[in-house]
Amino acid sequence: MHRFERVLSQVLHGTLPLGFLLRNAFKDRWVRFHSLPQAKRYPEKPDETETVLERMNALASWLLEDTEPVWLVHCKFAARESPLERKIQTGDRTLSFVTAFEDPDLFGPDECWSVYAGETRWNSGSADDLLGAIAQDEVFGVTWISEKTGAIFAPYDGGADCFPETAERTAELKRTFPNWLSRRADGL
């Protein structure tokens, strides 16, 4: 049994670690931040890429406590009959297969998500290449999860879904970075 299975059970309560699913499972802890002003989705110039990286590093560092152990998780979508990779490279980390999620109602009858995870430490700036690839929609389905606190950082192309450990910490996070919050009533 992979050690991350305990996190899936105890921290995520069996929810596949993808932002769009975590938003429903942890509504009271969820907050979305945009990576660029005016909710611009993709950086087109070097200064915009710099803004994305500054924001993503600031949010992740706030959530994950620099240098604390965390799990880097990558969920990959595939046909159920696809050959299974035992290890994948995500950024500069090698992640191991943990489990596959199959839910015909959610994904379709012949599709599944494979979950890969590896232990690491969050260090501001150390994942810039991976965060840049996520910002350009070259990589999808990556999260960082603190087993210690239960905080989750789920960046996507356009921003990040953040899940502090409590509703109180979520309110504190919103107060810390108010200018980066989504302006939509539904928080998206």
mmCIF file of C-alpha atoms in Angstrom:
data_model
loop_
_atom_site.group_PDB
_atom_site.id
_atom_site.type_symbol
_atom_site.label_atom_id
_atom_site.label_comp_id
_atom_site.label_asym_id
_atom_site.label_seq_id
_atom_site.Cartn_x
_atom_site.Cartn_y
_atom_site.Cartn_z
ATOM 1 C CA MET A 1 0.000 0.000 0.000
ATOM 2 C CA HIS A 2 1.319 3.440 -0.957
ATOM 3 C CA ARG A 3 1.632 5.876 1.984
ATOM 4 C CA PHE A 4 -0.415 8.461 0.071
ATOM 5 C CA GLU A 5 -3.475 6.212 0.338
ATOM 6 C CA ARG A 6 -3.746 7.309 3.985
ATOM 7 C CA VAL A 7 -3.916 10.945 2.804
ATOM 8 C CA LEU A 8 -6.604 10.029 0.267
ATOM 9 C CA SER A 9 -8.635 8.458 3.032
ATOM 10 C CA GLN A 10 -8.004 10.701 6.057
ATOM 11 C CA VAL A 11 -7.315 14.121 4.497
ATOM 12 C CA LEU A 12 -9.272 13.984 1.227
ATOM 13 C CA HIS A 13 -12.028 11.628 2.449
ATOM 14 C CA GLY A 14 -11.781 9.628 -0.760
ATOM 15 C CA THR A 15 -12.081 12.629 -3.099
ATOM 16 C CA LEU A 16 -9.920 12.555 -6.209
ATOM 17 C CA PRO A 17 -7.404 15.395 -5.692
ATOM 18 C CA LEU A 18 -8.534 17.649 -8.541
ATOM 19 C CA GLY A 19 -9.560 21.250 -7.880
ATOM 20 C CA PHE A 20 -12.949 20.988 -9.559
ATOM 21 C CA LEU A 21 -13.877 17.987 -7.382
ATOM 22 C CA LEU A 22 -12.289 19.321 -4.205
ATOM 23 C CA ARG A 23 -14.363 22.537 -4.526
ATOM 24 C CA ASN A 24 -17.514 20.488 -3.982
ATOM 25 C CA ALA A 25 -16.070 18.284 -1.234
ATOM 26 C CA PHE A 26 -14.576 21.159 0.794
ATOM 27 C CA LYS A 27 -16.898 24.112 0.055
ATOM 28 C CA ASP A 28 -16.335 25.751 3.447
ATOM 29 C CA ARG A 29 -12.542 25.816 2.922
ATOM 30 C CA TRP A 30 -12.352 26.648 -0.780
ATOM 31 C CA VAL A 31 -11.191 29.966 -2.234
ATOM 32 C CA ARG A 32 -10.084 30.779 -5.779
ATOM 33 C CA PHE A 33 -7.389 33.250 -6.727
ATOM 34 C CA HIS A 34 -6.570 34.541 -10.179
ATOM 35 C CA SER A 35 -3.001 34.428 -11.398
ATOM 36 C CA LEU A 36 -3.221 37.664 -13.419
ATOM 37 C CA PRO A 37 -5.063 40.987 -13.041
ATOM 38 C CA GLN A 38 -8.571 41.212 -14.526
ATOM 39 C CA ALA A 39 -8.746 37.407 -14.442
ATOM 40 C CA LYS A 40 -6.628 37.123 -17.575
ATOM 41 C CA ARG A 41 -6.162 33.421 -18.165
ATOM 42 C CA TYR A 42 -2.761 33.011 -19.833
ATOM 43 C CA PRO A 43 0.467 34.983 -19.502
ATOM 44 C CA GLU A 44 1.671 36.299 -22.856
ATOM 45 C CA LYS A 45 4.682 38.391 -21.841
ATOM 46 C CA PRO A 46 7.620 37.773 -19.488
ATOM 47 C CA ASP A 47 6.300 40.259 -16.902
ATOM 48 C CA GLU A 48 2.959 38.414 -16.854
ATOM 49 C CA THR A 49 4.735 35.090 -16.323
ATOM 50 C CA GLU A 50 6.628 36.718 -13.459
ATOM 51 C CA THR A 51 3.321 37.880 -11.933
ATOM 52 C CA VAL A 52 1.872 34.362 -12.206
ATOM 53 C CA LEU A 53 4.894 32.822 -10.496
ATOM 54 C CA GLU A 54 4.949 35.477 -7.754
ATOM 55 C CA ARG A 55 1.281 34.909 -6.973
ATOM 56 C CA MET A 56 1.408 31.114 -7.105
ATOM 57 C CA ASN A 57 4.527 30.966 -4.920
ATOM 58 C CA ALA A 58 3.021 33.402 -2.401
ATOM 59 C CA LEU A 59 -0.214 31.408 -2.138
ATOM 60 C CA ALA A 60 1.508 28.031 -1.915
ATOM 61 C CA SER A 61 4.001 29.292 0.664
ATOM 62 C CA TRP A 62 1.174 30.690 2.777
ATOM 63 C CA LEU A 63 -0.746 27.403 2.586
ATOM 64 C CA LEU A 64 2.066 24.882 2.745
ATOM 65 C CA GLU A 65 4.600 26.475 5.077
ATOM 66 C CA ASP A 66 7.935 26.647 3.256
ATOM 67 C CA THR A 67 10.182 23.636 3.809
ATOM 68 C CA GLU A 68 7.466 21.512 5.465
ATOM 69 C CA PRO A 69 6.898 18.036 3.996
ATOM 70 C CA VAL A 70 4.061 17.884 1.467
ATOM 71 C CA TRP A 71 2.764 15.511 -1.175
ATOM 72 C CA LEU A 72 3.074 16.428 -4.832
ATOM 73 C CA VAL A 73 0.177 14.709 -6.591
ATOM 74 C CA HIS A 74 -0.518 14.393 -10.299
ATOM 75 C CA CYS A 75 -3.797 12.950 -11.565
ATOM 76 C CA LYS A 76 -3.730 11.801 -15.167
ATOM 77 C CA PHE A 77 -6.828 11.074 -17.252
ATOM 78 C CA ALA A 78 -6.757 7.994 -19.474
ATOM 79 C CA ALA A 79 -8.793 5.286 -21.110
ATOM 80 C CA ARG A 80 -9.318 2.482 -18.614
ATOM 81 C CA GLU A 81 -7.580 -0.030 -20.876
ATOM 82 C CA SER A 82 -4.467 2.156 -21.348
ATOM 83 C CA PRO A 83 -1.185 0.650 -20.175
ATOM 84 C CA LEU A 84 -0.482 1.801 -16.633
ATOM 85 C CA GLU A 85 2.689 3.724 -15.906
ATOM 86 C CA ARG A 86 4.197 2.785 -12.530
ATOM 87 C CA LYS A 87 6.163 6.052 -12.298
ATOM 88 C CA ILE A 88 5.900 9.432 -14.011
ATOM 89 C CA GLN A 89 8.009 12.553 -14.089
ATOM 90 C CA THR A 90 6.225 15.715 -12.891
ATOM 91 C CA GLY A 91 8.429 18.761 -12.863
ATOM 92 C CA ASP A 92 11.704 17.602 -11.363
ATOM 93 C CA ARG A 93 10.073 14.882 -9.239
ATOM 94 C CA THR A 94 9.435 11.214 -9.927
ATOM 95 C CA LEU A 95 5.988 10.218 -8.707
ATOM 96 C CA SER A 96 4.732 6.684 -8.066
ATOM 97 C CA PHE A 97 1.375 5.211 -8.989
ATOM 98 C CA VAL A 98 -1.033 5.161 -6.031
ATOM 99 C CA THR A 99 -4.466 4.182 -7.336
ATOM 100 C CA ALA A 100 -6.960 4.645 -10.138
ATOM 101 C CA PHE A 101 -10.364 6.282 -9.788
ATOM 102 C CA GLU A 102 -13.155 4.942 -11.950
ATOM 103 C CA ASP A 103 -16.608 6.502 -11.837
ATOM 104 C CA PRO A 104 -18.733 5.912 -14.957
ATOM 105 C CA ASP A 105 -21.224 8.606 -13.908
ATOM 106 C CA LEU A 106 -18.506 11.227 -13.561
ATOM 107 C CA PHE A 107 -15.916 10.236 -16.153
ATOM 108 C CA GLY A 108 -17.593 7.864 -18.578
ATOM 109 C CA PRO A 109 -17.656 4.055 -18.695
ATOM 110 C CA ASP A 110 -14.219 3.539 -20.260
ATOM 111 C CA GLU A 111 -12.267 6.331 -18.552
ATOM 112 C CA CYS A 112 -10.371 6.724 -15.312
ATOM 113 C CA TRP A 113 -7.937 8.950 -13.477
ATOM 114 C CA SER A 114 -4.618 7.518 -12.328
ATOM 115 C CA VAL A 115 -3.197 9.105 -9.176
ATOM 116 C CA TYR A 116 0.567 9.503 -8.767
ATOM 117 C CA ALA A 117 2.223 10.949 -5.663
ATOM 118 C CA GLY A 118 5.582 11.631 -4.111
ATOM 119 C CA GLU A 119 6.781 13.268 -0.943
ATOM 120 C CA THR A 120 8.627 16.549 -1.258
ATOM 121 C CA ARG A 121 9.032 19.872 0.519
ATOM 122 C CA TRP A 122 7.497 23.085 -0.680
ATOM 123 C CA ASN A 123 10.125 25.754 -1.296
ATOM 124 C CA SER A 124 9.101 29.018 -2.901
ATOM 125 C CA GLY A 125 10.524 29.195 -6.420
ATOM 126 C CA SER A 126 11.505 25.520 -6.605
ATOM 127 C CA ALA A 127 8.526 24.530 -8.762
ATOM 128 C CA ASP A 128 8.546 27.525 -11.120
ATOM 129 C CA ASP A 129 8.986 25.379 -14.244
ATOM 130 C CA LEU A 130 6.023 23.202 -13.266
ATOM 131 C CA LEU A 131 3.887 26.197 -12.251
ATOM 132 C CA GLY A 132 4.738 27.851 -15.580
ATOM 133 C CA ALA A 133 3.656 24.724 -17.481
ATOM 134 C CA ILE A 134 0.395 24.631 -15.506
ATOM 135 C CA ALA A 135 -0.201 28.337 -16.243
ATOM 136 C CA GLN A 136 0.158 27.625 -19.981
ATOM 137 C CA ASP A 137 -2.216 24.613 -19.759
ATOM 138 C CA GLU A 138 0.598 22.223 -20.680
ATOM 139 C CA VAL A 139 0.110 20.249 -17.449
ATOM 140 C CA PHE A 140 -3.183 19.570 -15.651
ATOM 141 C CA GLY A 141 -4.198 17.799 -12.458
ATOM 142 C CA VAL A 142 -1.345 18.752 -10.123
ATOM 143 C CA THR A 143 -1.845 19.500 -6.433
ATOM 144 C CA TRP A 144 0.331 19.932 -3.385
ATOM 145 C CA ILE A 145 -1.150 18.591 -0.141
ATOM 146 C CA SER A 146 0.052 18.994 3.426
ATOM 147 C CA GLU A 147 -0.515 15.789 5.333
ATOM 148 C CA LYS A 148 0.227 17.686 8.561
ATOM 149 C CA THR A 149 -2.431 20.403 8.175
ATOM 150 C CA GLY A 150 -4.690 19.127 5.380
ATOM 151 C CA ALA A 151 -4.110 22.313 3.335
ATOM 152 C CA ILE A 152 -4.315 21.868 -0.439
ATOM 153 C CA PHE A 153 -2.880 24.003 -3.255
ATOM 154 C CA ALA A 154 -4.392 23.211 -6.666
ATOM 155 C CA PRO A 155 -3.080 25.537 -9.392
ATOM 156 C CA TYR A 156 -4.642 25.605 -12.845
ATOM 157 C CA ASP A 157 -4.308 27.692 -16.002
ATOM 158 C CA GLY A 158 -5.698 30.989 -14.748
ATOM 159 C CA GLY A 159 -5.173 30.731 -11.016
ATOM 160 C CA ALA A 160 -5.347 28.424 -8.045
ATOM 161 C CA ASP A 161 -7.978 26.741 -5.964
ATOM 162 C CA CYS A 162 -6.794 26.896 -2.363
ATOM 163 C CA PHE A 163 -8.064 24.873 0.580
ATOM 164 C CA PRO A 164 -6.642 25.985 3.927
ATOM 165 C CA GLU A 165 -7.096 23.623 6.860
ATOM 166 C CA THR A 166 -10.125 25.422 8.359
ATOM 167 C CA ALA A 167 -12.811 27.925 7.380
ATOM 168 C CA GLU A 168 -11.125 30.442 9.703
ATOM 169 C CA ARG A 169 -7.813 30.064 7.882
ATOM 170 C CA THR A 170 -9.699 30.423 4.585
ATOM 171 C CA ALA A 171 -11.025 33.806 5.754
ATOM 172 C CA GLU A 172 -7.504 34.779 6.800
ATOM 173 C CA LEU A 173 -6.142 33.795 3.371
ATOM 174 C CA LYS A 174 -8.785 35.943 1.680
ATOM 175 C CA ARG A 175 -7.796 38.903 3.855
ATOM 176 C CA THR A 176 -4.102 38.351 3.060
ATOM 177 C CA PHE A 177 -4.514 38.406 -0.752
ATOM 178 C CA PRO A 178 -7.780 40.327 -1.412
ATOM 179 C CA ASN A 179 -6.736 41.785 -4.781
ATOM 180 C CA TRP A 180 -6.212 38.355 -6.325
ATOM 181 C CA LEU A 181 -9.655 36.954 -5.425
ATOM 182 C CA SER A 182 -12.241 36.094 -8.029
ATOM 183 C CA ARG A 183 -14.818 38.875 -8.303
ATOM 184 C CA ARG A 184 -17.623 36.516 -9.321
ATOM 185 C CA ALA A 185 -20.411 35.875 -6.837
ATOM 186 C CA ASP A 186 -19.878 32.100 -7.080
ATOM 187 C CA GLY A 187 -16.126 32.494 -6.443
ATOM 188 C CA LEU A 188 -15.082 30.999 -9.795
#
